[in-house]
Tab-separated table of C-alpha atoms and ligand atoms in Angstrom:
chain	number	residue	atom	x	y	z
C	223	MET	CA	42.229	-46.912	46.595
C	224	MET	CA	43.820	-45.508	49.825
C	225	VAL	CA	44.197	-41.660	50.609
C	226	HIS	CA	47.242	-40.620	52.234
C	227	ARG	CA	47.236	-37.554	54.276
C	228	PRO	CA	48.180	-35.299	55.774
C	229	ARG	CA	49.423	-34.530	52.192
C	230	LYS	CA	52.743	-32.577	51.140
C	231	ALA	CA	53.769	-30.282	48.286
C	232	PRO	CA	57.137	-30.020	47.290
C	233	ALA	CA	57.409	-26.452	46.789
C	234	ALA	CA	56.105	-25.944	50.198
C	235	GLU	CA	58.809	-28.011	51.757
C	236	ARG	CA	61.424	-25.985	49.765
C	237	ASN	CA	60.201	-22.514	50.260
C	238	ARG	CA	59.054	-22.700	54.218
C	239	THR	CA	62.391	-21.969	56.374
C	240	ALA	CA	63.202	-18.695	53.860
C	241	ILE	CA	59.756	-17.857	54.524
C	242	LEU	CA	59.285	-18.503	57.768
C	243	ASP	CA	62.680	-15.965	58.390
C	244	VAL	CA	60.625	-13.389	57.097
C	245	LEU	CA	57.410	-13.704	58.978
C	246	GLN	CA	59.428	-13.825	62.281
C	247	ARG	CA	60.968	-10.416	61.336
C	248	VAL	CA	57.736	-8.982	60.191
C	249	LEU	CA	54.558	-10.171	61.847
C	250	PRO	CA	53.279	-8.303	64.949
C	251	PRO	CA	54.069	-10.145	67.949
C	252	THR	CA	50.534	-11.276	68.784
C	253	GLY	CA	47.235	-11.701	67.367
C	254	THR	CA	45.706	-14.342	65.249
C	255	VAL	CA	47.586	-14.930	61.667
C	256	LEU	CA	44.610	-15.916	59.166
C	257	GLU	CA	46.407	-17.802	56.659
C	258	VAL	CA	44.087	-17.548	53.683
C	259	SER	CA	44.798	-20.296	51.033
C	260	SER	CA	46.740	-23.055	53.433
C	261	GLY	CA	46.761	-25.110	50.543
C	262	THR	CA	48.336	-29.023	52.379
C	263	GLY	CA	48.176	-27.292	55.760
C	264	GLN	CA	52.116	-27.933	55.870
C	265	HIS	CA	53.126	-24.193	56.035
C	266	ALA	CA	50.733	-23.526	59.090
C	267	ALA	CA	52.059	-26.852	60.964
C	268	PHE	CA	55.599	-25.786	60.151
C	269	PHE	CA	55.376	-22.184	61.223
C	270	THR	CA	52.747	-22.364	64.405
C	271	PRO	CA	55.444	-23.668	67.024
C	272	GLU	CA	57.939	-21.280	64.949
C	273	LEU	CA	55.581	-18.151	65.931
C	274	ALA	CA	54.265	-18.094	69.257
C	275	PRO	CA	52.706	-16.760	71.043
C	276	ARG	CA	50.612	-16.174	68.126
C	277	ARG	CA	47.517	-17.987	67.167
C	278	TRP	CA	47.541	-19.166	63.669
C	279	GLN	CA	44.265	-19.529	61.510
C	280	PRO	CA	44.376	-22.096	58.342
C	281	SER	CA	41.930	-21.778	55.684
C	282	GLU	CA	41.395	-23.419	52.190
C	283	PHE	CA	39.096	-22.888	48.862
C	284	ASP	CA	39.327	-25.981	47.889
C	285	GLN	CA	37.090	-28.499	50.137
C	286	ALA	CA	39.558	-31.543	49.336
C	287	LEU	CA	42.172	-30.336	51.281
C	288	ILE	CA	40.279	-29.612	54.256
C	289	GLY	CA	41.390	-33.128	55.397
C	290	SER	CA	45.224	-32.718	55.025
C	291	ILE	CA	45.182	-29.541	56.998
C	292	GLU	CA	43.130	-31.443	59.836
C	293	ASP	CA	45.684	-34.001	59.968
C	294	TRP	CA	48.570	-31.230	59.961
C	295	CYS	CA	46.743	-30.232	62.796
C	296	GLN	CA	46.700	-33.061	64.781
C	297	ARG	CA	49.991	-33.841	64.431
C	298	THR	CA	51.144	-30.452	65.610
C	299	ASP	CA	49.229	-31.065	68.202
C	300	SER	CA	48.939	-27.252	69.490
C	301	ALA	CA	46.346	-25.135	70.682
C	302	ARG	CA	47.033	-22.526	69.145
C	303	LEU	CA	47.039	-23.778	65.682
C	304	LEU	CA	43.492	-23.270	65.085
C	305	PRO	CA	41.074	-25.697	62.928
C	306	PRO	CA	40.602	-25.071	59.493
C	307	VAL	CA	38.074	-23.030	57.903
C	308	GLU	CA	36.443	-22.873	54.143
C	309	LEU	CA	36.884	-19.750	52.447
C	310	ASP	CA	37.039	-18.243	49.362
C	311	ALA	CA	38.873	-15.036	49.028
C	312	SER	CA	36.769	-13.796	46.423
C	313	ASP	CA	33.708	-13.842	48.599
C	314	PRO	CA	32.243	-10.894	49.698
C	315	VAL	CA	32.272	-11.822	53.566
C	316	TRP	CA	34.820	-14.137	54.891
C	317	PRO	CA	33.783	-16.787	57.780
C	318	VAL	CA	36.393	-14.854	60.373
C	319	GLU	CA	33.902	-12.036	60.099
C	320	VAL	CA	31.042	-14.078	60.844
C	321	THR	CA	32.731	-15.963	63.431
C	322	PRO	CA	36.025	-14.207	64.755
C	323	PRO	CA	38.763	-15.708	66.846
C	324	GLU	CA	39.225	-15.111	70.204
C	325	PHE	CA	42.424	-13.612	69.461
C	326	PRO	CA	41.795	-11.004	67.303
C	327	ILE	CA	43.211	-11.165	63.458
C	328	SER	CA	46.491	-8.751	63.364
C	329	ALA	CA	48.119	-10.120	60.117
C	330	ILE	CA	46.693	-12.144	57.226
C	331	VAL	CA	49.386	-14.785	55.263
C	332	ASN	CA	48.922	-15.397	51.407
C	333	ILE	CA	51.315	-17.571	49.488
C	334	ASN	CA	51.473	-18.725	45.864
C	335	MET	CA	47.812	-18.005	45.220
C	336	ILE	CA	47.403	-15.022	43.480
C	337	HIS	CA	49.252	-15.862	40.123
C	338	ILE	CA	47.082	-19.650	40.295
C	339	ALA	CA	43.440	-18.149	40.786
C	340	PRO	CA	41.838	-15.535	38.850
C	341	TRP	CA	42.695	-11.554	39.177
C	342	THR	CA	39.055	-11.690	41.274
C	343	ALA	CA	40.710	-13.670	43.848
C	344	ALA	CA	43.166	-11.356	44.458
C	345	LEU	CA	41.213	-8.439	44.668
C	346	GLY	CA	39.106	-10.072	46.479
C	347	LEU	CA	42.264	-11.055	49.227
C	348	LEU	CA	42.715	-7.086	49.156
C	349	ALA	CA	39.157	-6.286	49.743
C	350	GLY	CA	39.228	-8.572	52.892
C	351	ALA	CA	42.434	-7.545	54.346
C	352	GLY	CA	41.149	-3.490	53.800
C	353	ARG	CA	38.258	-4.693	56.026
C	354	ILE	CA	39.720	-7.385	58.419
C	355	LEU	CA	43.055	-5.880	59.436
C	356	PRO	CA	43.494	-3.633	62.298
C	357	PRO	CA	45.236	-0.124	61.778
C	358	GLY	CA	48.903	-0.785	61.689
C	359	GLY	CA	48.343	-4.814	60.707
C	360	PHE	CA	49.771	-6.498	58.082
C	361	LEU	CA	49.166	-8.548	54.882
C	362	TYR	CA	52.299	-10.887	53.657
C	363	LEU	CA	52.026	-12.029	50.357
C	364	TYR	CA	54.610	-14.823	48.540
C	365	GLY	CA	55.171	-15.701	44.862
C	366	PRO	CA	56.735	-14.561	41.752
C	367	TYR	CA	55.622	-10.963	40.217
C	368	ARG	CA	56.457	-9.172	37.183
C	369	ARG	CA	57.593	-5.549	37.969
C	370	GLY	CA	57.095	-2.240	36.076
C	371	GLY	CA	55.033	-4.315	33.818
C	372	VAL	CA	58.103	-6.585	32.623
C	373	HIS	CA	59.366	-9.881	33.914
C	374	THR	CA	62.219	-10.133	35.964
C	375	VAL	CA	63.819	-13.442	34.937
C	376	PRO	CA	63.029	-15.482	32.069
C	377	SER	CA	62.076	-18.835	34.044
C	378	ASN	CA	59.243	-16.349	35.618
C	379	GLU	CA	58.082	-16.007	32.017
C	380	ASP	CA	58.014	-19.448	30.931
C	381	PHE	CA	56.088	-20.303	33.911
C	382	ASP	CA	53.763	-17.213	33.383
C	383	ARG	CA	53.410	-18.944	29.911
C	384	SER	CA	52.407	-22.206	31.584
C	385	LEU	CA	49.873	-21.126	34.067
C	386	GLN	CA	48.159	-19.271	31.471
C	387	ALA	CA	47.984	-22.242	29.014
C	388	ARG	CA	46.461	-23.834	32.286
C	389	ASP	CA	44.198	-21.297	32.632
C	390	PRO	CA	44.221	-18.073	30.942
C	391	GLN	CA	42.601	-16.362	34.382
C	392	TRP	CA	45.744	-17.227	35.792
C	393	GLY	CA	49.205	-15.560	35.157
C	394	VAL	CA	51.957	-13.835	37.075
C	395	ARG	CA	50.614	-10.292	38.665
C	396	ASP	CA	52.413	-7.364	38.477
C	397	LEU	CA	53.720	-6.000	41.680
C	398	ASP	CA	52.172	-2.565	40.464
C	399	ASP	CA	48.728	-3.606	39.936
C	400	VAL	CA	48.912	-5.428	43.103
C	401	GLU	CA	50.041	-2.259	44.733
C	402	ALA	CA	47.452	-0.068	43.127
C	403	ALA	CA	44.725	-2.264	44.247
C	404	ALA	CA	46.243	-2.552	47.703
C	405	ARG	CA	45.737	1.171	47.887
C	406	ALA	CA	42.130	0.993	47.022
C	407	GLU	CA	41.642	-1.105	50.321
C	408	GLY	CA	43.652	1.007	52.359
C	409	LEU	CA	46.560	-0.740	52.369
C	410	VAL	CA	49.894	0.609	51.910
C	411	LEU	CA	53.286	-0.891	50.630
C	412	ASP	CA	55.633	-1.427	53.714
C	413	GLN	CA	58.632	-3.802	52.433
C	414	VAL	CA	59.605	-6.152	49.212
C	415	ILE	CA	62.321	-8.473	49.886
C	416	GLU	CA	63.532	-10.666	47.312
C	417	MET	CA	63.480	-14.496	48.195
C	418	PRO	CA	65.163	-17.524	46.449
C	419	VAL	CA	64.314	-18.511	43.225
C	420	ASN	CA	62.858	-15.195	42.050
C	421	ASN	CA	60.570	-14.854	44.234
C	422	LEU	CA	59.191	-11.880	46.497
C	423	SER	CA	57.889	-11.359	49.937
C	424	VAL	CA	55.783	-8.330	49.600
C	425	VAL	CA	54.024	-6.646	53.256
C	426	PHE	CA	51.094	-4.343	52.965
C	427	ARG	CA	50.109	-2.342	56.062
C	428	LYS	CA	46.495	-1.420	56.790
C	429	THR	CA	46.361	2.405	57.095
C	430	GLY	CA	44.585	3.997	60.013
F	142	SAM	C1	50.025	-22.909	44.513
F	142	SAM	S1	48.177	-23.687	46.024
F	142	SAM	C2	49.445	-22.892	47.112
F	142	SAM	C3	49.100	-23.688	48.362
F	142	SAM	C4	49.846	-23.093	49.839
F	142	SAM	N1	49.702	-21.414	50.277
F	142	SAM	C5	51.341	-23.177	49.501
F	142	SAM	O1	51.956	-22.534	48.984
F	142	SAM	O2	51.322	-25.018	49.325
F	142	SAM	C6	47.219	-22.507	45.382
F	142	SAM	C7	46.158	-22.347	46.698
F	142	SAM	O3	45.033	-21.316	46.283
F	142	SAM	C8	43.819	-21.690	46.659
F	142	SAM	N2	43.009	-20.586	45.733
F	142	SAM	C9	42.623	-20.926	45.034
F	142	SAM	N3	41.575	-19.950	44.358
F	142	SAM	C10	41.253	-19.689	45.944
F	142	SAM	C11	39.791	-18.959	46.388
F	142	SAM	N4	39.706	-17.739	45.079
F	142	SAM	N5	40.384	-18.270	47.423
F	142	SAM	C12	41.558	-18.902	48.407
F	142	SAM	N6	42.242	-20.024	48.092
F	142	SAM	C13	42.344	-20.179	46.616
F	142	SAM	C14	43.693	-23.087	46.038
F	142	SAM	O4	42.726	-23.736	46.649
F	142	SAM	C15	45.604	-23.855	46.542
F	142	SAM	O5	45.651	-24.380	47.862
């Protein structure tokens, strides 16, 4: 069967403009942005030209998606969009620590991952951000959250139930839990921005 590459995810198509608007306001002006869990790669292709002169380093845990990201890189034809690397957020050492990009990583972006992965992936992401980001660097997270232990809307509660039915280790995280785990890695909560369809942009800053 013919495999069509690059792939497209409808959710990424819908949320990309609202996310870009926030990234343009919160990302440091230079350096390399490491994207953890790039998925199809379509966000990387859409964001890179809009975020010049920053470099964008896509990465994926699922090997099957690396080809799609490579195809998006070819289509984008920008030297600032770097070839994807395989990266499991849970790993104690990430490939970008072994072979750092030419322009140092100034921010990490992670979209719609921590609820669709075990909690250990979220902890690994926060630990990696704590290790890699320079003082003043940013970690940007996007997705649905519970707040103060409760869902903010019934649709997020339904979504949470469907996630846990697919995998009991998945589920909509509580922002308080994420904030506490981030603090343990030297990351302080900088901004929480309400996004369309009951998602949040959550921005952490690495302390000195
Ligand atoms: C819903 S998709 C989101 C992909 C992309 N960020 C987007 O918005 O289209 C969830 C992604 O999390 C990735 N993922 C799951 N576990 C991971 C882990 N331990 N480390 C890194 N990525 C992981 C999956 O491979 C998948 O690409």
